[in-house]
PDB file of C-alpha atoms in Angstrom:
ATOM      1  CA  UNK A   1    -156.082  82.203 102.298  1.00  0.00           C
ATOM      2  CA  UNK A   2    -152.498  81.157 101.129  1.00  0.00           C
ATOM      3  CA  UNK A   3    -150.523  84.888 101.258  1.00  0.00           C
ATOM      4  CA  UNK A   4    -148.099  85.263  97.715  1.00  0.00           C
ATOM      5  CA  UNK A   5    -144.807  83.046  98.306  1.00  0.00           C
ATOM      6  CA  UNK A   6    -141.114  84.090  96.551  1.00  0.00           C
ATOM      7  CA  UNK A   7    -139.905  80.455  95.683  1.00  0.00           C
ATOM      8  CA  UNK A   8    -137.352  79.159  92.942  1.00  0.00           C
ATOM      9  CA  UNK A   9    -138.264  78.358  89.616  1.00  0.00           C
ATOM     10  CA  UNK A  10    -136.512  74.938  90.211  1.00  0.00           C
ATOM     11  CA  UNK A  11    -138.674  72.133  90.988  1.00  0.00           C
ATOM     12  CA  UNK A  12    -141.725  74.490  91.508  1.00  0.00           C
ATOM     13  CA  UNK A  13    -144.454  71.651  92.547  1.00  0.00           C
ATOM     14  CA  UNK A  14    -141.630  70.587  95.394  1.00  0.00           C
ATOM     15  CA  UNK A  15    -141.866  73.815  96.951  1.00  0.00           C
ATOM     16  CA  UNK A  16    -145.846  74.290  96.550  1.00  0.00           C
ATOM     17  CA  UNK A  17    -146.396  70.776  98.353  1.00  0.00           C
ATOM     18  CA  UNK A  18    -143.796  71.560 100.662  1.00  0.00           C
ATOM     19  CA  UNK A  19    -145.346  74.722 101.367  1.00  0.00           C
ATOM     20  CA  UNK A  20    -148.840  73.360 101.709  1.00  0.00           C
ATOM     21  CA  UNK A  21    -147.582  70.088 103.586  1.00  0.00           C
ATOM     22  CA  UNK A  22    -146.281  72.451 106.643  1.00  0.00           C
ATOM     23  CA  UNK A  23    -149.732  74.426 106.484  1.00  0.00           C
ATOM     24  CA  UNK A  24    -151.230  71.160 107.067  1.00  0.00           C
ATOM     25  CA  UNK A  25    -148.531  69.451 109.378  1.00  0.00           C
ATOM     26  CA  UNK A  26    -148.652  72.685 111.926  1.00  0.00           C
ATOM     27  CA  UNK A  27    -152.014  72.551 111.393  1.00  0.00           C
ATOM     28  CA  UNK A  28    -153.126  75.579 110.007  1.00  0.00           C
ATOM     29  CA  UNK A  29    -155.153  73.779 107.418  1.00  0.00           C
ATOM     30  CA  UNK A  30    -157.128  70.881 109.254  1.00  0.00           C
ATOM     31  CA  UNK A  31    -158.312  67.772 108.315  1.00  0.00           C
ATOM     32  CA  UNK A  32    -162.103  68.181 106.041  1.00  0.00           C
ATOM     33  CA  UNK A  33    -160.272  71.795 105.111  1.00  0.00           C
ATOM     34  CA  UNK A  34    -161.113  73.023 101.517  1.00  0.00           C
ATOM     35  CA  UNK A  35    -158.167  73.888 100.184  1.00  0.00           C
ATOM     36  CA  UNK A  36    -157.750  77.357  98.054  1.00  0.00           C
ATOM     37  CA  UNK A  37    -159.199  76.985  94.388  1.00  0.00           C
ATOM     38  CA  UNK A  38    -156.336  75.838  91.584  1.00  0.00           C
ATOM     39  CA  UNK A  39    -156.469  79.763  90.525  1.00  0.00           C
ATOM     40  CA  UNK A  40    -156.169  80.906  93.759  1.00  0.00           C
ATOM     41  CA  UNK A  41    -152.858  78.611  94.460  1.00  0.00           C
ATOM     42  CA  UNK A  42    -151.478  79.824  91.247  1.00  0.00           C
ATOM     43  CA  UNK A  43    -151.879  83.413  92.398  1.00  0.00           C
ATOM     44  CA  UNK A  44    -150.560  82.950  95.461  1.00  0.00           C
ATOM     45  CA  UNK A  45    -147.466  81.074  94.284  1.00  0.00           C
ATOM     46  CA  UNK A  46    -146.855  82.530  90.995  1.00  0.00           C
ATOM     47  CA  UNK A  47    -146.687  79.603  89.210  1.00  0.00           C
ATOM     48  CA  UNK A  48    -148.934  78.225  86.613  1.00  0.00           C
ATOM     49  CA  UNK A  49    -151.669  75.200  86.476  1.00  0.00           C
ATOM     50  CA  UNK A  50    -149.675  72.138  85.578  1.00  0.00           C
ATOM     51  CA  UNK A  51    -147.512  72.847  88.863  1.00  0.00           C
ATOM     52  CA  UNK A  52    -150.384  73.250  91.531  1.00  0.00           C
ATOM     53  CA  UNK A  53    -151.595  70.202  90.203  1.00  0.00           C
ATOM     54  CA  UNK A  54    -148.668  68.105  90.765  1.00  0.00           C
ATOM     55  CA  UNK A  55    -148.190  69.363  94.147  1.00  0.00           C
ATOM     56  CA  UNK A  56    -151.747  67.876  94.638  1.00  0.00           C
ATOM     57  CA  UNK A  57    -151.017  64.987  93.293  1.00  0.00           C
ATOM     58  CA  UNK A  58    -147.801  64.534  95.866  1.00  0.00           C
ATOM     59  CA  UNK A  59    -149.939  65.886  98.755  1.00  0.00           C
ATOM     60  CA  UNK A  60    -152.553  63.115  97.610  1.00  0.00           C
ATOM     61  CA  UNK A  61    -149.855  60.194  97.107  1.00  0.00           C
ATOM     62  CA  UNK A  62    -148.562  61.306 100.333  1.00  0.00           C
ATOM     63  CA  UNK A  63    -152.174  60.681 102.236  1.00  0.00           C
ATOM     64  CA  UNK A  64    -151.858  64.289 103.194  1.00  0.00           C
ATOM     65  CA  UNK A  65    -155.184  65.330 100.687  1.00  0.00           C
ATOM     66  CA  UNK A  66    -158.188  64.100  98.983  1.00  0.00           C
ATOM     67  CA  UNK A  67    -158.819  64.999  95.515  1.00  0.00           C
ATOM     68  CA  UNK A  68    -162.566  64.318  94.096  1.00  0.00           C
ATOM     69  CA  UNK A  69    -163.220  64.509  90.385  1.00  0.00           C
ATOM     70  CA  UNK A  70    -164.488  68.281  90.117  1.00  0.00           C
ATOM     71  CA  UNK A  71    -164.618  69.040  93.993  1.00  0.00           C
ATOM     72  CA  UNK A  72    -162.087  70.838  95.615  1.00  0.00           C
ATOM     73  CA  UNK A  73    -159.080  69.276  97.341  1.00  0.00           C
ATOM     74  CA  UNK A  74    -159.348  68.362 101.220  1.00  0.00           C
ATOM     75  CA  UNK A  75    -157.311  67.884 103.915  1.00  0.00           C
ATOM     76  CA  UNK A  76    -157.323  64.173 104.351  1.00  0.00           C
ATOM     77  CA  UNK A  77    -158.391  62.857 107.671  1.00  0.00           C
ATOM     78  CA  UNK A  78    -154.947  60.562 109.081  1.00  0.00           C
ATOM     79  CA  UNK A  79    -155.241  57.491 108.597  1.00  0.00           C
ATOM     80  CA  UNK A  80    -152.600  54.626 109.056  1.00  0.00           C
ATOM     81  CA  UNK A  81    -154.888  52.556 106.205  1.00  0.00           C
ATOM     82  CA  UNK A  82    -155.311  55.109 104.165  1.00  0.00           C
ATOM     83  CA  UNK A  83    -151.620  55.505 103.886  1.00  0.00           C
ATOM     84  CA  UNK A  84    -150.437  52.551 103.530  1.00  0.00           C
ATOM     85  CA  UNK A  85    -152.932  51.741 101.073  1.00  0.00           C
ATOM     86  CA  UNK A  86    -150.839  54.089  98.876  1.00  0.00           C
ATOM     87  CA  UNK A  87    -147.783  51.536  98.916  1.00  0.00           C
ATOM     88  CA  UNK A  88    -150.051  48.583  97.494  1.00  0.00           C
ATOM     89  CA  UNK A  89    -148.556  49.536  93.674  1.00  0.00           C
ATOM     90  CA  UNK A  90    -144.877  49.618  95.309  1.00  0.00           C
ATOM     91  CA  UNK A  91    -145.652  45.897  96.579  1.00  0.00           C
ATOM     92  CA  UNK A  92    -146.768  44.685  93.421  1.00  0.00           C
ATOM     93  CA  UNK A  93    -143.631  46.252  91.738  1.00  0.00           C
ATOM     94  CA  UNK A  94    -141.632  45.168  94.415  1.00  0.00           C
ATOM     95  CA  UNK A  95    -142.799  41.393  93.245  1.00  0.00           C
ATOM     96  CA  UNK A  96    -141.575  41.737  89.828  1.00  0.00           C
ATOM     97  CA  UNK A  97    -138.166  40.655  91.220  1.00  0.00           C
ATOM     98  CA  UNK A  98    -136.824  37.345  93.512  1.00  0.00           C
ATOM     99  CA  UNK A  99    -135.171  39.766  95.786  1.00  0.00           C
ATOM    100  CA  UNK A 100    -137.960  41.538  95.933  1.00  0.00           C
ATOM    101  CA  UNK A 101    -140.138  38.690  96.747  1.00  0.00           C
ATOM    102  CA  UNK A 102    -137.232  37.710  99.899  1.00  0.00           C
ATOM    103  CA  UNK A 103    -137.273  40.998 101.335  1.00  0.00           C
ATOM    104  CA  UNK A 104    -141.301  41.232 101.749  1.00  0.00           C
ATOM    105  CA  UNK A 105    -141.061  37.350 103.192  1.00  0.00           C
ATOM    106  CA  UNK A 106    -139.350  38.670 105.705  1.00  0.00           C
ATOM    107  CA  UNK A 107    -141.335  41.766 106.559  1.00  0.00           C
ATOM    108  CA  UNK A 108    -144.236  38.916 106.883  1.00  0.00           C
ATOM    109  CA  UNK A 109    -142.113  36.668 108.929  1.00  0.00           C
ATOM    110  CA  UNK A 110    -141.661  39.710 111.407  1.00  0.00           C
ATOM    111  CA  UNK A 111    -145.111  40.320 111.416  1.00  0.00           C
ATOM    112  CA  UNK A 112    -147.227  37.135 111.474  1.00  0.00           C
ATOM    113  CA  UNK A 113    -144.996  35.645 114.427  1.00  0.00           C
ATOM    114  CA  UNK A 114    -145.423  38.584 116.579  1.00  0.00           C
ATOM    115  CA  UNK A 115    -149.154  38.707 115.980  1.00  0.00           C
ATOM    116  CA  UNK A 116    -149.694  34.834 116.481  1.00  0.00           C
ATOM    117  CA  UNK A 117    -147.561  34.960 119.516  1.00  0.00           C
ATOM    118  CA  UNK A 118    -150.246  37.999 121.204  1.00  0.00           C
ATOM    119  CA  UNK A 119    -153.332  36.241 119.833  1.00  0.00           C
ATOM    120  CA  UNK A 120    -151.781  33.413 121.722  1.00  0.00           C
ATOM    121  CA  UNK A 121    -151.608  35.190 124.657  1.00  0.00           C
ATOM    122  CA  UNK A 122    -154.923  37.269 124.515  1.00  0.00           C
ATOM    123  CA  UNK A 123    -156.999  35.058 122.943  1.00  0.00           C
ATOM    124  CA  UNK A 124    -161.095  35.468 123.589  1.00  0.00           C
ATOM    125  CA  UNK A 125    -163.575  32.999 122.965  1.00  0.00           C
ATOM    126  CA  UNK A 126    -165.306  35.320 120.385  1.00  0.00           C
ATOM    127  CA  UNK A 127    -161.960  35.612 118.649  1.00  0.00           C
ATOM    128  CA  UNK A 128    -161.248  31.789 118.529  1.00  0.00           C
ATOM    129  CA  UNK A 129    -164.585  31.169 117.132  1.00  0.00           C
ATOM    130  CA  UNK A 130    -163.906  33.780 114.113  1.00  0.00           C
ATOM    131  CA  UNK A 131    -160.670  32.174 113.728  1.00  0.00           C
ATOM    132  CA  UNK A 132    -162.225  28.416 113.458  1.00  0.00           C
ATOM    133  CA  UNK A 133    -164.634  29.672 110.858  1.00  0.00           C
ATOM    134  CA  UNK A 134    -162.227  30.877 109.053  1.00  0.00           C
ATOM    135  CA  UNK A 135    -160.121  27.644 109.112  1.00  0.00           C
ATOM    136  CA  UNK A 136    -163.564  25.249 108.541  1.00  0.00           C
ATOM    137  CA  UNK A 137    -163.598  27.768 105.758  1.00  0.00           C
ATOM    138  CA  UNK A 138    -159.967  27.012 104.190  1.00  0.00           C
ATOM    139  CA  UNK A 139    -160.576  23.202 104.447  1.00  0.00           C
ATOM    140  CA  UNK A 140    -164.452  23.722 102.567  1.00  0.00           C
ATOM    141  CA  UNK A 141    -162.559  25.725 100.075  1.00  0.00           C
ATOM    142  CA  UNK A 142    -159.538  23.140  99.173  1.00  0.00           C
ATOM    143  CA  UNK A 143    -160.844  22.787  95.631  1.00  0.00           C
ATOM    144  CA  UNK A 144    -161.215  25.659  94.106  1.00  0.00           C
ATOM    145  CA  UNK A 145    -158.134  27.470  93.650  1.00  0.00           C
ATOM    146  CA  UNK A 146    -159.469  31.128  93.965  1.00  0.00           C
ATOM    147  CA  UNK A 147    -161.639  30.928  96.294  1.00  0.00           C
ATOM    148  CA  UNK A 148    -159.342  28.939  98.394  1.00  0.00           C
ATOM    149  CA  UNK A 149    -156.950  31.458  98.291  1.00  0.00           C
ATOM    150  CA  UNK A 150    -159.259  34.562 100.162  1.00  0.00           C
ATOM    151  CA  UNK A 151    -159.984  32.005 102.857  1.00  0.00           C
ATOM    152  CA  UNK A 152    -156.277  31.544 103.260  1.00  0.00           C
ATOM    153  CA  UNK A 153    -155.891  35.591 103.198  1.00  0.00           C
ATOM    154  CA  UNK A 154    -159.320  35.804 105.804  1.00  0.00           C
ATOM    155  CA  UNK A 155    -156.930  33.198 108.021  1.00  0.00           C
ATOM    156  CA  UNK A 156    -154.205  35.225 108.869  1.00  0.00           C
ATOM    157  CA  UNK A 157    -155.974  38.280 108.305  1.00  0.00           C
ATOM    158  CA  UNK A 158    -158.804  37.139 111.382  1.00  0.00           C
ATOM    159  CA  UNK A 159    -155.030  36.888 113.498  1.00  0.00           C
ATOM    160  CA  UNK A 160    -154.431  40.174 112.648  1.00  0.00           C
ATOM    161  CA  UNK A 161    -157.356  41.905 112.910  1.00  0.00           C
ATOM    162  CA  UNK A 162    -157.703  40.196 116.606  1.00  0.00           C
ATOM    163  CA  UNK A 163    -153.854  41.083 117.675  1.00  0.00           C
ATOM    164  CA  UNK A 164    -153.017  44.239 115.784  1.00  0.00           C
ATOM    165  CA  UNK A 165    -154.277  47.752 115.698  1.00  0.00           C
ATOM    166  CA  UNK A 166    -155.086  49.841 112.705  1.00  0.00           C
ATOM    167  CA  UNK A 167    -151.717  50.456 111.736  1.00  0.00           C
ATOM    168  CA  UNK A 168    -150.672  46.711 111.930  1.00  0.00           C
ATOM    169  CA  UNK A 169    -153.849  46.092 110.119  1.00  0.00           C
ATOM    170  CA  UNK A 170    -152.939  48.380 107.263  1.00  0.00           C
ATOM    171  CA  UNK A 171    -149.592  46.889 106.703  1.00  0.00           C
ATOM    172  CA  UNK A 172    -151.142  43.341 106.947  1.00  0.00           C
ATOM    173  CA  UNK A 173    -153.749  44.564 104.324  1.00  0.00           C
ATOM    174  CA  UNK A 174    -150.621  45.454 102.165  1.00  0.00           C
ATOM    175  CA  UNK A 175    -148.795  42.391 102.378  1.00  0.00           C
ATOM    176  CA  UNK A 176    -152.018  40.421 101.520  1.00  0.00           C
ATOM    177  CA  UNK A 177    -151.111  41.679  98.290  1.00  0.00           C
ATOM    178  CA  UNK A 178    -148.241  39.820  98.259  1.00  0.00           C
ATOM    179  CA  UNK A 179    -150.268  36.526 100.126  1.00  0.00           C
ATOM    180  CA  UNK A 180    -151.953  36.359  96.998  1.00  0.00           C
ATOM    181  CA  UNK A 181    -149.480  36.332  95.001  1.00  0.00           C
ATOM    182  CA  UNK A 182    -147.721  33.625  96.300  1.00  0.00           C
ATOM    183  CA  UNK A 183    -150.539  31.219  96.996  1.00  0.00           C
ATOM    184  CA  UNK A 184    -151.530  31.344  93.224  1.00  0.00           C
ATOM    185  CA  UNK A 185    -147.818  30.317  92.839  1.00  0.00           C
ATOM    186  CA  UNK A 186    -147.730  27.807  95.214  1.00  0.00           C
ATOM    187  CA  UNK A 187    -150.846  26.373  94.278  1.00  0.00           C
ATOM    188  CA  UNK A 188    -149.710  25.185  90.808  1.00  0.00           C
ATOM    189  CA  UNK A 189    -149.155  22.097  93.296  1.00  0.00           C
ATOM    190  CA  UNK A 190    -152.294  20.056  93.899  1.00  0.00           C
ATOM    191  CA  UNK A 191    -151.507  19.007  97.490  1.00  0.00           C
ATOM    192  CA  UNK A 192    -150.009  22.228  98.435  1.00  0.00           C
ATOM    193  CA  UNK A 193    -153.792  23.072  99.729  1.00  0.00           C
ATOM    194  CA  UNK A 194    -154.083  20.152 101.845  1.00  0.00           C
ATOM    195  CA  UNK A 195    -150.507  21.424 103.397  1.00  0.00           C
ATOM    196  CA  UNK A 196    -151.729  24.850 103.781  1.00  0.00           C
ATOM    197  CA  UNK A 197    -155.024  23.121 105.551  1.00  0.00           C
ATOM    198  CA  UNK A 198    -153.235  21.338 108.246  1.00  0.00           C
ATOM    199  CA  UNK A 199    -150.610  23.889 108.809  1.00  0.00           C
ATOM    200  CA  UNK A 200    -153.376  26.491 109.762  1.00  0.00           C
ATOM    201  CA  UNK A 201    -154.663  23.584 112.081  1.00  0.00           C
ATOM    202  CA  UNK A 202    -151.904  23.385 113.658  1.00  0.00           C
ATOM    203  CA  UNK A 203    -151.855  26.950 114.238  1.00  0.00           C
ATOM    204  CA  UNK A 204    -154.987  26.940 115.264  1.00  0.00           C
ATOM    205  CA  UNK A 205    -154.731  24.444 118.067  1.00  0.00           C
ATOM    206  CA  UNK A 206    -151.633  26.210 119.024  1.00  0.00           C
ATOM    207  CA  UNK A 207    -153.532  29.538 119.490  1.00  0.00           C
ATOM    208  CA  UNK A 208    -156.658  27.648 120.748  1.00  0.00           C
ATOM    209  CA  UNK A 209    -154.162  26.219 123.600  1.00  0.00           C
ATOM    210  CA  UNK A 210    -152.915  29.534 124.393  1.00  0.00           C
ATOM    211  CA  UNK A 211    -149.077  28.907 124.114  1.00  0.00           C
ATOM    212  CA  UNK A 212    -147.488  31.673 122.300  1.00  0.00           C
ATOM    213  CA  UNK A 213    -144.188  29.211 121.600  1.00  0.00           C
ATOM    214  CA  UNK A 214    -146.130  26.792 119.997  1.00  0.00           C
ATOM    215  CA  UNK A 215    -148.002  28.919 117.805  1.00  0.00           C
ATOM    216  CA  UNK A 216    -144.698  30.447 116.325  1.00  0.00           C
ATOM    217  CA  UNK A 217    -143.733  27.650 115.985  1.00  0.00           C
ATOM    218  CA  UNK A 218    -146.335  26.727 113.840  1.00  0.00           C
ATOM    219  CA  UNK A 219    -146.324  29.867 112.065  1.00  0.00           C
ATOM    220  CA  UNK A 220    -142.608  29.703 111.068  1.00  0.00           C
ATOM    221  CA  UNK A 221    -143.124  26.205 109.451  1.00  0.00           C
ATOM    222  CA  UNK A 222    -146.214  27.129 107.708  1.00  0.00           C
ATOM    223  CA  UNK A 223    -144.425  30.213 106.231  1.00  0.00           C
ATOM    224  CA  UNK A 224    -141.229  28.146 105.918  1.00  0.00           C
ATOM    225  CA  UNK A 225    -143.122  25.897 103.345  1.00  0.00           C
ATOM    226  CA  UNK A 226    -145.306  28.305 101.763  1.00  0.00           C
ATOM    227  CA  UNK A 227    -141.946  29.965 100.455  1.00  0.00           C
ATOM    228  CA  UNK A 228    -140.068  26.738  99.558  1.00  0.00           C
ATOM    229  CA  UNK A 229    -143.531  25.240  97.098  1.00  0.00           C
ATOM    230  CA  UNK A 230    -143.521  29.072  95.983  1.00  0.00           C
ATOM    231  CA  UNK A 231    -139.641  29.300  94.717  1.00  0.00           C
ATOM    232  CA  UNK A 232    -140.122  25.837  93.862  1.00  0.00           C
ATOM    233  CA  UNK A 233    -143.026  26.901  91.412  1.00  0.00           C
ATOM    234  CA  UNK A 234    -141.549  29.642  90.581  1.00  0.00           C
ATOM    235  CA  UNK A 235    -139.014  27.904  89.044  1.00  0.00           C
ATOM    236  CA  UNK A 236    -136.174  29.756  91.901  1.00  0.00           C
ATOM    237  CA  UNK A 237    -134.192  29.542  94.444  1.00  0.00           C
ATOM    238  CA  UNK A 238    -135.557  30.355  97.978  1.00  0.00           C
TER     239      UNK A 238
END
């Protein structure tokens, strides 16, 4: 039961999901917790519908609820995906501009090195075999443009899935966004799959051999050249 709150008449959604957010954060309203009924919250505040339901939506936006069409709002179970799931629309935005597009390049460049270089290191057998299917996969798929373009996403994604936890898996699941992107660029150039083919075999190898230097190595060209035949599609400047 939310007790009646005396807050400004500024901004009055701000101060009902802040309000609610520090219920939840100290956790006096856990995670599967119904929150109080829209009427309820509008008692208890003294504010009227369209405000409760825009803190919801912030509280929602922010992973910090779950709102179901006609059930009540929850307290949403943490969750690293489920959050960053959320910035997916910011990515996509974030593409609509070249400097945009440089910025999340190098995010990825960050992140795929360090995850080759541990799956390098800790590489099992069952892990190398997922990662060979998925490369026999890229090379089946060479002609057909879309398809080719998940198997190049499954790829890096079978790197990060081995190497990362759930929070590095989120944020790789994000940037795949961004993967796709540019590989429908890039492949506006016929042999750029063939490239793509051989660079993941020569990451593959590298990770197969277990040599963490080699495999960033590998990784940095691959990327390296992904981004020049996508600027140079893209009719830009890398």
């Amino acid at each position: 039961m939310v007790q009646p709150i005396q807050i400004e008449r500024r901004k009055l959604f701000e101060h009902v999901a802040g309000h609610l957010e520090g219920l939840i954060l100290r956790g006096e309203l856990k995670p599967g917790d119904r929150l109080p009924p829209e009427r309820e919250l509008q008692a208890a505040f003294g504010v009227g519908r369209p405000a409760i339901r825009e803190a919801l939506i912030t509280l929602e936006r922010a992973g910090l609820v779950e709102i179901g069409n006609g059930a009540p709002a929850r307290v949403a179970h943490p969750s690293p995906r489920g959050l960053l799931s959320q910035v997916v629309p910011t990515v996509r935005h974030i593409l609509r501009t070249p400097e945009g597009n440089r910025q999340l390049m190098a995010v990825r460049l960050l992140v795929e090195v360090g995850l080759v270089r541990q799956a390098a290191r800790d590489a099992t057998p069952e892990f190398l075999g997922r990662l060979r299917a998925a490369w026999d996969e890229n090379r089946r798929l060479s002609g057909d443009t879309r398809a080719f373009v998940a198997s190049d996403v499954r790829f890096h994604y079978e790197i990060a899935a081995f190497a990362g936890g759930e929070a590095i898996l989120a944020i790789h699941e994000a940037m795949s966004e961004w993967l796709r992107h540019q590989r429908e660029v890039s492949l506006g150039a016929a042999p750029d799959a063939d490239r793509t083919v051989r660079a993941h075999g020569r990451i593959l190898e590298a990770v197969e051999r277990r040599d963490p230097d080699a495999a960033e190595e590998a990784m940095r060209d691959h990327l390296a050249e992904g981004w020049a035949e996508y600027w140079a599609n893209a009719g830009g400047a890398a």
